[in-house]
Amino acid sequence: MFEDKLHEACGVYGILCFDRKDVSKHIYYGLYALQHRGQESAGIVTTNGGNFKSYVWMGLVPGVFSKEETFKGLTGHIGIGHCRYSTTGSSDLSNAQPIIANTPFGTIAIAHNGNLLNTNELRKEAKKKGYAFKGNSDTEVIAAHLGFSKKKDLISALESVLKKLKGSFSIVILTNDRLIAIRDPHGIRPICIGHFDNSYVVSSETCGLDILGAKFVREILPGEIVTITKKGIKSLMFGQKKQALCVFEFIYFARPDSVMNDRSLYHARVDMGRILAKEHPVSADYVIPVPDSGNPAAIGFASKSRIPFSDVLVKNRYVGRTFIQPTQDIRELGVRLKLNPIRQVINGKDIVLVDDSIVRGTTSRQIVKLLKDAGANKVHMRVASPPIIGPCSYGIDTATKKELIAANLSVEKIRKYLGADSLGYLSLEGLNKAIGIKNSPLCLGCLNLKYPA
C-alpha cells in the first residue's frame, strides 16, 4: 500500500454463534480479511452472556493477536471486532475499538466505520450532561448519547440517537444476548450479513464472510438496524434517504474478491480498464499495473487494447505501511523499497502504466521516473478513475483540496508534473458504466463535488 492513496476508515465484524464458546478466533480471521480497511489498531470484545472480555491494542491484526493466551481470555459465543484507520480522532490506544460503554440498558460494546459530520456538536452536548470522554473518536460520542437516553429499551434508544447523526456509519454493537448491525441512511459505508453452520456473521465486506466459509445472506439496507439473537434476525428501518454508496469502494477500498450491490469488484475494475483503453487508446509494447491495486484495471486495459500485460514492477511483500524514512539525499528510496522494475523487460520499450487513482501525484511521479531510469522509452500514464477534485468527510482520509493535484492543475499540467509522455483518466460516464449498478446511486462527491449530505 502506498501513502499517496485514499485510505479507508475501518473494518467492522461480528459473530453470534449458537453452539460455540470460542468465537474470538473466528473474529480474528474476519479482521484479518478486512485488514486493508484499517492498519492502526485492532480489537475484539466477546461475551458468554455475562461479563465482557476485551482485548484492544495498536498495530496490525496478526501483531495485536500474536499470542494464544490472548484468545484464551476472549471466551464467549457472541463477539465483535474492529480494525481502525483514523479519520476522526487521533491514532492512539484511547481511540482504538471496540469500546465498552455502560448504558441504562446494560453494558454494550460498539465499533464503528465511517465519519460523523456533527461530532463536535454532539460532543459538546454530551459534555454539558456530564460525560467525561476518554478519547476523541466519534464512536465514543455515539456511546455517550446512548448512555443519556431516556427511552424504554436499547433499540428505541438507538433509533433516537441514530436520527441525530449526520454523516456515514456502519456500526456493530454487542450486548449480553444480541448482535446488532446498523447502516447509515445513505448507505455510504458497506456492511453485510452472512450465515455458516449455526452462526450469523456481519462484516464490512463479503471477503470477511468467505474466510469462514459463510454464505452471503444480504447487505444491510441504508437506514436499517438489524438485531440478531438466538430467535433469528429482526429488522427496523430508522430512516432511508437517497442511496449513496461510496464510489471508492469500487475503485480501490474494498478487496477485489468482495461483492457489493451484486457486483463483483474484480469485474468492475477490469471493466474500468477496458473502458479506459477505449477512451484513451495508445500504442505501446506493454501494459503494466501499479501493484497491487492497479492489477485488475491493467488486465482490462491490456485485454481491450491487445497490448501484452506484463507484471514487471516487482513489489517487496515485506515492506509495511511504515518504515524509517530515507534521508533527503536518498528520498526516492521510499518507492524503491516497495517496487523494483525488471530492466531487461522494459529497456527501450514503450509502457502503459495503469493505476486505480491519483491523489497528490507524488508517488506516481516517482514511479514514472523509476521506469524511465530503468530504460523505458516512453511511459503513458492511465488512471482507472476520474480526477479526484474534492475532499471527503464521510470516513476517508483524503488530502485537503489544496493538496489534490487534479483540483488545482489541468490534465496537461499533471502530465508534465508526473513526467509521463501522455496521461488519460477514466471519464465519469465510463466509471458508471463499468460499475454497472442500476437504480443504486453512488456518492461521487470527491469526483463531481455533489455530496449526499
PDB file of C-alpha atoms in Angstrom, residues 289-420:
ATOM      1  CA  PRO A 289      -0.008  -2.139 -13.301  1.00  0.00           C
ATOM      2  CA  VAL A 290       0.964  -0.279 -10.183  1.00  0.00           C
ATOM      3  CA  PRO A 291       0.717  -3.296  -7.846  1.00  0.00           C
ATOM      4  CA  ASP A 292      -1.500  -4.427  -6.407  1.00  0.00           C
ATOM      5  CA  SER A 293      -4.450  -2.069  -6.690  1.00  0.00           C
ATOM      6  CA  GLY A 294      -3.890  -1.360 -10.380  1.00  0.00           C
ATOM      7  CA  ASN A 295      -3.826  -5.030 -11.419  1.00  0.00           C
ATOM      8  CA  PRO A 296      -7.477  -5.612 -12.459  1.00  0.00           C
ATOM      9  CA  ALA A 297      -7.710  -2.351 -14.432  1.00  0.00           C
ATOM     10  CA  ALA A 298      -4.408  -3.103 -16.170  1.00  0.00           C
ATOM     11  CA  ILE A 299      -5.706  -6.560 -17.128  1.00  0.00           C
ATOM     12  CA  GLY A 300      -8.795  -4.921 -18.606  1.00  0.00           C
ATOM     13  CA  PHE A 301      -6.742  -2.291 -20.442  1.00  0.00           C
ATOM     14  CA  ALA A 302      -4.464  -4.959 -21.924  1.00  0.00           C
ATOM     15  CA  SER A 303      -7.418  -7.088 -22.989  1.00  0.00           C
ATOM     16  CA  LYS A 304      -9.176  -4.247 -24.800  1.00  0.00           C
ATOM     17  CA  SER A 305      -6.063  -2.695 -26.336  1.00  0.00           C
ATOM     18  CA  ARG A 306      -4.465  -6.053 -27.203  1.00  0.00           C
ATOM     19  CA  ILE A 307      -1.199  -4.781 -25.759  1.00  0.00           C
ATOM     20  CA  PRO A 308       0.571  -7.516 -23.768  1.00  0.00           C
ATOM     21  CA  PHE A 309       0.156  -7.382 -19.989  1.00  0.00           C
ATOM     22  CA  SER A 310       3.432  -7.607 -18.093  1.00  0.00           C
ATOM     23  CA  ASP A 311       3.788  -7.502 -14.317  1.00  0.00           C
ATOM     24  CA  VAL A 312       7.291  -6.008 -14.343  1.00  0.00           C
ATOM     25  CA  LEU A 313       7.060  -3.819 -11.258  1.00  0.00           C
ATOM     26  CA  VAL A 314       8.106  -6.288  -8.575  1.00  0.00           C
ATOM     27  CA  LYS A 315       6.652  -5.480  -5.159  1.00  0.00           C
ATOM     28  CA  ASN A 316       8.548  -6.131  -1.952  1.00  0.00           C
ATOM     29  CA  ARG A 317       5.950  -8.027   0.085  1.00  0.00           C
ATOM     30  CA  TYR A 318       7.780  -7.391   3.354  1.00  0.00           C
ATOM     31  CA  VAL A 319       7.550  -3.612   3.395  1.00  0.00           C
ATOM     32  CA  GLY A 320       4.669  -2.482   5.573  1.00  0.00           C
ATOM     33  CA  ARG A 321       2.885   0.822   5.755  1.00  0.00           C
ATOM     34  CA  THR A 322       5.702   2.476   7.680  1.00  0.00           C
ATOM     35  CA  PHE A 323       9.470   2.235   7.654  1.00  0.00           C
ATOM     36  CA  ILE A 324      12.392   4.503   8.597  1.00  0.00           C
ATOM     37  CA  GLN A 325      12.133   7.487   6.298  1.00  0.00           C
ATOM     38  CA  PRO A 326      15.095   7.939   3.934  1.00  0.00           C
ATOM     39  CA  THR A 327      17.290  10.987   4.269  1.00  0.00           C
ATOM     40  CA  GLN A 328      16.933  13.854   1.817  1.00  0.00           C
ATOM     41  CA  ASP A 329      19.788  12.702  -0.401  1.00  0.00           C
ATOM     42  CA  ILE A 330      18.069   9.338  -0.995  1.00  0.00           C
ATOM     43  CA  ARG A 331      14.441  10.476  -0.834  1.00  0.00           C
ATOM     44  CA  GLU A 332      13.444   8.186  -3.735  1.00  0.00           C
ATOM     45  CA  LEU A 333      14.340   5.160  -1.639  1.00  0.00           C
ATOM     46  CA  GLY A 334      10.757   5.045  -0.321  1.00  0.00           C
ATOM     47  CA  VAL A 335       9.338   3.852  -3.656  1.00  0.00           C
ATOM     48  CA  ARG A 336      12.406   1.738  -4.473  1.00  0.00           C
ATOM     49  CA  LEU A 337      11.975  -0.165  -1.214  1.00  0.00           C
ATOM     50  CA  LYS A 338       8.496  -1.170  -2.345  1.00  0.00           C
ATOM     51  CA  LEU A 339       8.898  -1.517  -6.125  1.00  0.00           C
ATOM     52  CA  ASN A 340      11.691  -2.576  -8.448  1.00  0.00           C
ATOM     53  CA  PRO A 341      11.288  -2.749 -12.250  1.00  0.00           C
ATOM     54  CA  ILE A 342      12.634  -5.640 -14.303  1.00  0.00           C
ATOM     55  CA  ARG A 343      15.015  -3.653 -16.510  1.00  0.00           C
ATOM     56  CA  GLN A 344      15.596  -6.435 -19.007  1.00  0.00           C
ATOM     57  CA  VAL A 345      11.909  -6.349 -19.965  1.00  0.00           C
ATOM     58  CA  ILE A 346      11.229  -2.614 -20.165  1.00  0.00           C
ATOM     59  CA  ASN A 347      14.523  -1.296 -21.507  1.00  0.00           C
ATOM     60  CA  GLY A 348      13.839   0.557 -24.755  1.00  0.00           C
ATOM     61  CA  LYS A 349      10.102  -0.203 -24.599  1.00  0.00           C
ATOM     62  CA  ASP A 350       7.004   1.979 -24.576  1.00  0.00           C
ATOM     63  CA  ILE A 351       4.988   1.348 -21.414  1.00  0.00           C
ATOM     64  CA  VAL A 352       1.378   1.952 -20.373  1.00  0.00           C
ATOM     65  CA  LEU A 353       1.344   2.394 -16.603  1.00  0.00           C
ATOM     66  CA  VAL A 354      -2.117   1.765 -15.101  1.00  0.00           C
ATOM     67  CA  ASP A 355      -3.165   2.800 -11.597  1.00  0.00           C
ATOM     68  CA  ASP A 356      -6.570   2.984  -9.899  1.00  0.00           C
ATOM     69  CA  SER A 357      -6.322   6.672  -8.908  1.00  0.00           C
ATOM     70  CA  ILE A 358      -4.042   9.657  -8.363  1.00  0.00           C
ATOM     71  CA  VAL A 359      -4.377  11.767  -5.217  1.00  0.00           C
ATOM     72  CA  ARG A 360      -1.367  14.064  -4.770  1.00  0.00           C
ATOM     73  CA  GLY A 361       0.656  12.631  -7.628  1.00  0.00           C
ATOM     74  CA  THR A 362       3.888  12.304  -5.679  1.00  0.00           C
ATOM     75  CA  THR A 363       4.094   8.510  -5.841  1.00  0.00           C
ATOM     76  CA  SER A 364       3.002   8.362  -9.488  1.00  0.00           C
ATOM     77  CA  ARG A 365       5.742  10.827 -10.355  1.00  0.00           C
ATOM     78  CA  GLN A 366       8.352   8.666  -8.633  1.00  0.00           C
ATOM     79  CA  ILE A 367       7.145   5.514 -10.379  1.00  0.00           C
ATOM     80  CA  VAL A 368       7.249   7.167 -13.801  1.00  0.00           C
ATOM     81  CA  LYS A 369      10.838   8.267 -13.068  1.00  0.00           C
ATOM     82  CA  LEU A 370      11.680   4.781 -11.801  1.00  0.00           C
ATOM     83  CA  LEU A 371      10.553   3.256 -15.097  1.00  0.00           C
ATOM     84  CA  LYS A 372      12.426   5.796 -17.216  1.00  0.00           C
ATOM     85  CA  ASP A 373      15.582   5.372 -15.146  1.00  0.00           C
ATOM     86  CA  ALA A 374      15.247   1.634 -15.832  1.00  0.00           C
ATOM     87  CA  GLY A 375      15.330   2.309 -19.583  1.00  0.00           C
ATOM     88  CA  ALA A 376      11.671   2.713 -20.591  1.00  0.00           C
ATOM     89  CA  ASN A 377      11.456   4.709 -23.832  1.00  0.00           C
ATOM     90  CA  LYS A 378       8.015   6.195 -23.106  1.00  0.00           C
ATOM     91  CA  VAL A 379       5.671   5.948 -20.136  1.00  0.00           C
ATOM     92  CA  HIS A 380       1.971   6.570 -20.798  1.00  0.00           C
ATOM     93  CA  MET A 381       0.010   7.016 -17.556  1.00  0.00           C
ATOM     94  CA  ARG A 382      -3.575   5.748 -17.487  1.00  0.00           C
ATOM     95  CA  VAL A 383      -5.831   6.195 -14.443  1.00  0.00           C
ATOM     96  CA  ALA A 384      -8.880   3.952 -13.899  1.00  0.00           C
ATOM     97  CA  SER A 385     -10.925   6.659 -12.156  1.00  0.00           C
ATOM     98  CA  PRO A 386     -11.859  10.254 -12.900  1.00  0.00           C
ATOM     99  CA  PRO A 387      -9.752  13.073 -11.415  1.00  0.00           C
ATOM    100  CA  ILE A 388     -10.217  13.499  -7.653  1.00  0.00           C
ATOM    101  CA  ILE A 389     -11.202  17.142  -7.241  1.00  0.00           C
ATOM    102  CA  GLY A 390     -12.798  17.297  -3.784  1.00  0.00           C
ATOM    103  CA  PRO A 391     -12.095  16.143  -0.222  1.00  0.00           C
ATOM    104  CA  CYS A 392     -14.336  13.699   1.632  1.00  0.00           C
ATOM    105  CA  SER A 393     -15.910  13.996   5.082  1.00  0.00           C
ATOM    106  CA  TYR A 394     -17.554  10.559   5.169  1.00  0.00           C
ATOM    107  CA  GLY A 395     -14.747   8.459   6.595  1.00  0.00           C
ATOM    108  CA  ILE A 396     -11.969   8.704   4.030  1.00  0.00           C
ATOM    109  CA  ASP A 397      -8.627  10.242   4.861  1.00  0.00           C
ATOM    110  CA  THR A 398      -8.402  12.489   1.804  1.00  0.00           C
ATOM    111  CA  ALA A 399      -5.986  15.315   1.353  1.00  0.00           C
ATOM    112  CA  THR A 400      -7.251  18.873   1.509  1.00  0.00           C
ATOM    113  CA  LYS A 401      -8.409  20.389  -1.766  1.00  0.00           C
ATOM    114  CA  LYS A 402      -5.136  22.305  -1.867  1.00  0.00           C
ATOM    115  CA  GLU A 403      -3.227  19.002  -1.877  1.00  0.00           C
ATOM    116  CA  LEU A 404      -5.378  17.251  -4.504  1.00  0.00           C
ATOM    117  CA  ILE A 405      -3.415  17.617  -7.696  1.00  0.00           C
ATOM    118  CA  ALA A 406      -6.442  17.362 -10.024  1.00  0.00           C
ATOM    119  CA  ALA A 407      -8.258  20.096  -8.096  1.00  0.00           C
ATOM    120  CA  ASN A 408      -5.514  22.546  -8.916  1.00  0.00           C
ATOM    121  CA  LEU A 409      -3.915  21.537 -12.217  1.00  0.00           C
ATOM    122  CA  SER A 410      -5.152  20.716 -15.719  1.00  0.00           C
ATOM    123  CA  VAL A 411      -4.576  17.222 -17.114  1.00  0.00           C
ATOM    124  CA  GLU A 412      -1.734  18.549 -19.249  1.00  0.00           C
ATOM    125  CA  LYS A 413      -0.037  20.189 -16.262  1.00  0.00           C
ATOM    126  CA  ILE A 414      -0.454  16.996 -14.260  1.00  0.00           C
ATOM    127  CA  ARG A 415       1.152  15.064 -17.111  1.00  0.00           C
ATOM    128  CA  LYS A 416       4.149  17.400 -17.069  1.00  0.00           C
ATOM    129  CA  TYR A 417       4.439  17.125 -13.287  1.00  0.00           C
ATOM    130  CA  LEU A 418       4.382  13.312 -13.484  1.00  0.00           C
ATOM    131  CA  GLY A 419       6.927  13.268 -16.293  1.00  0.00           C
ATOM    132  CA  ALA A 420       4.654  10.989 -18.339  1.00  0.00           C
TER     133      ALA A 420
END
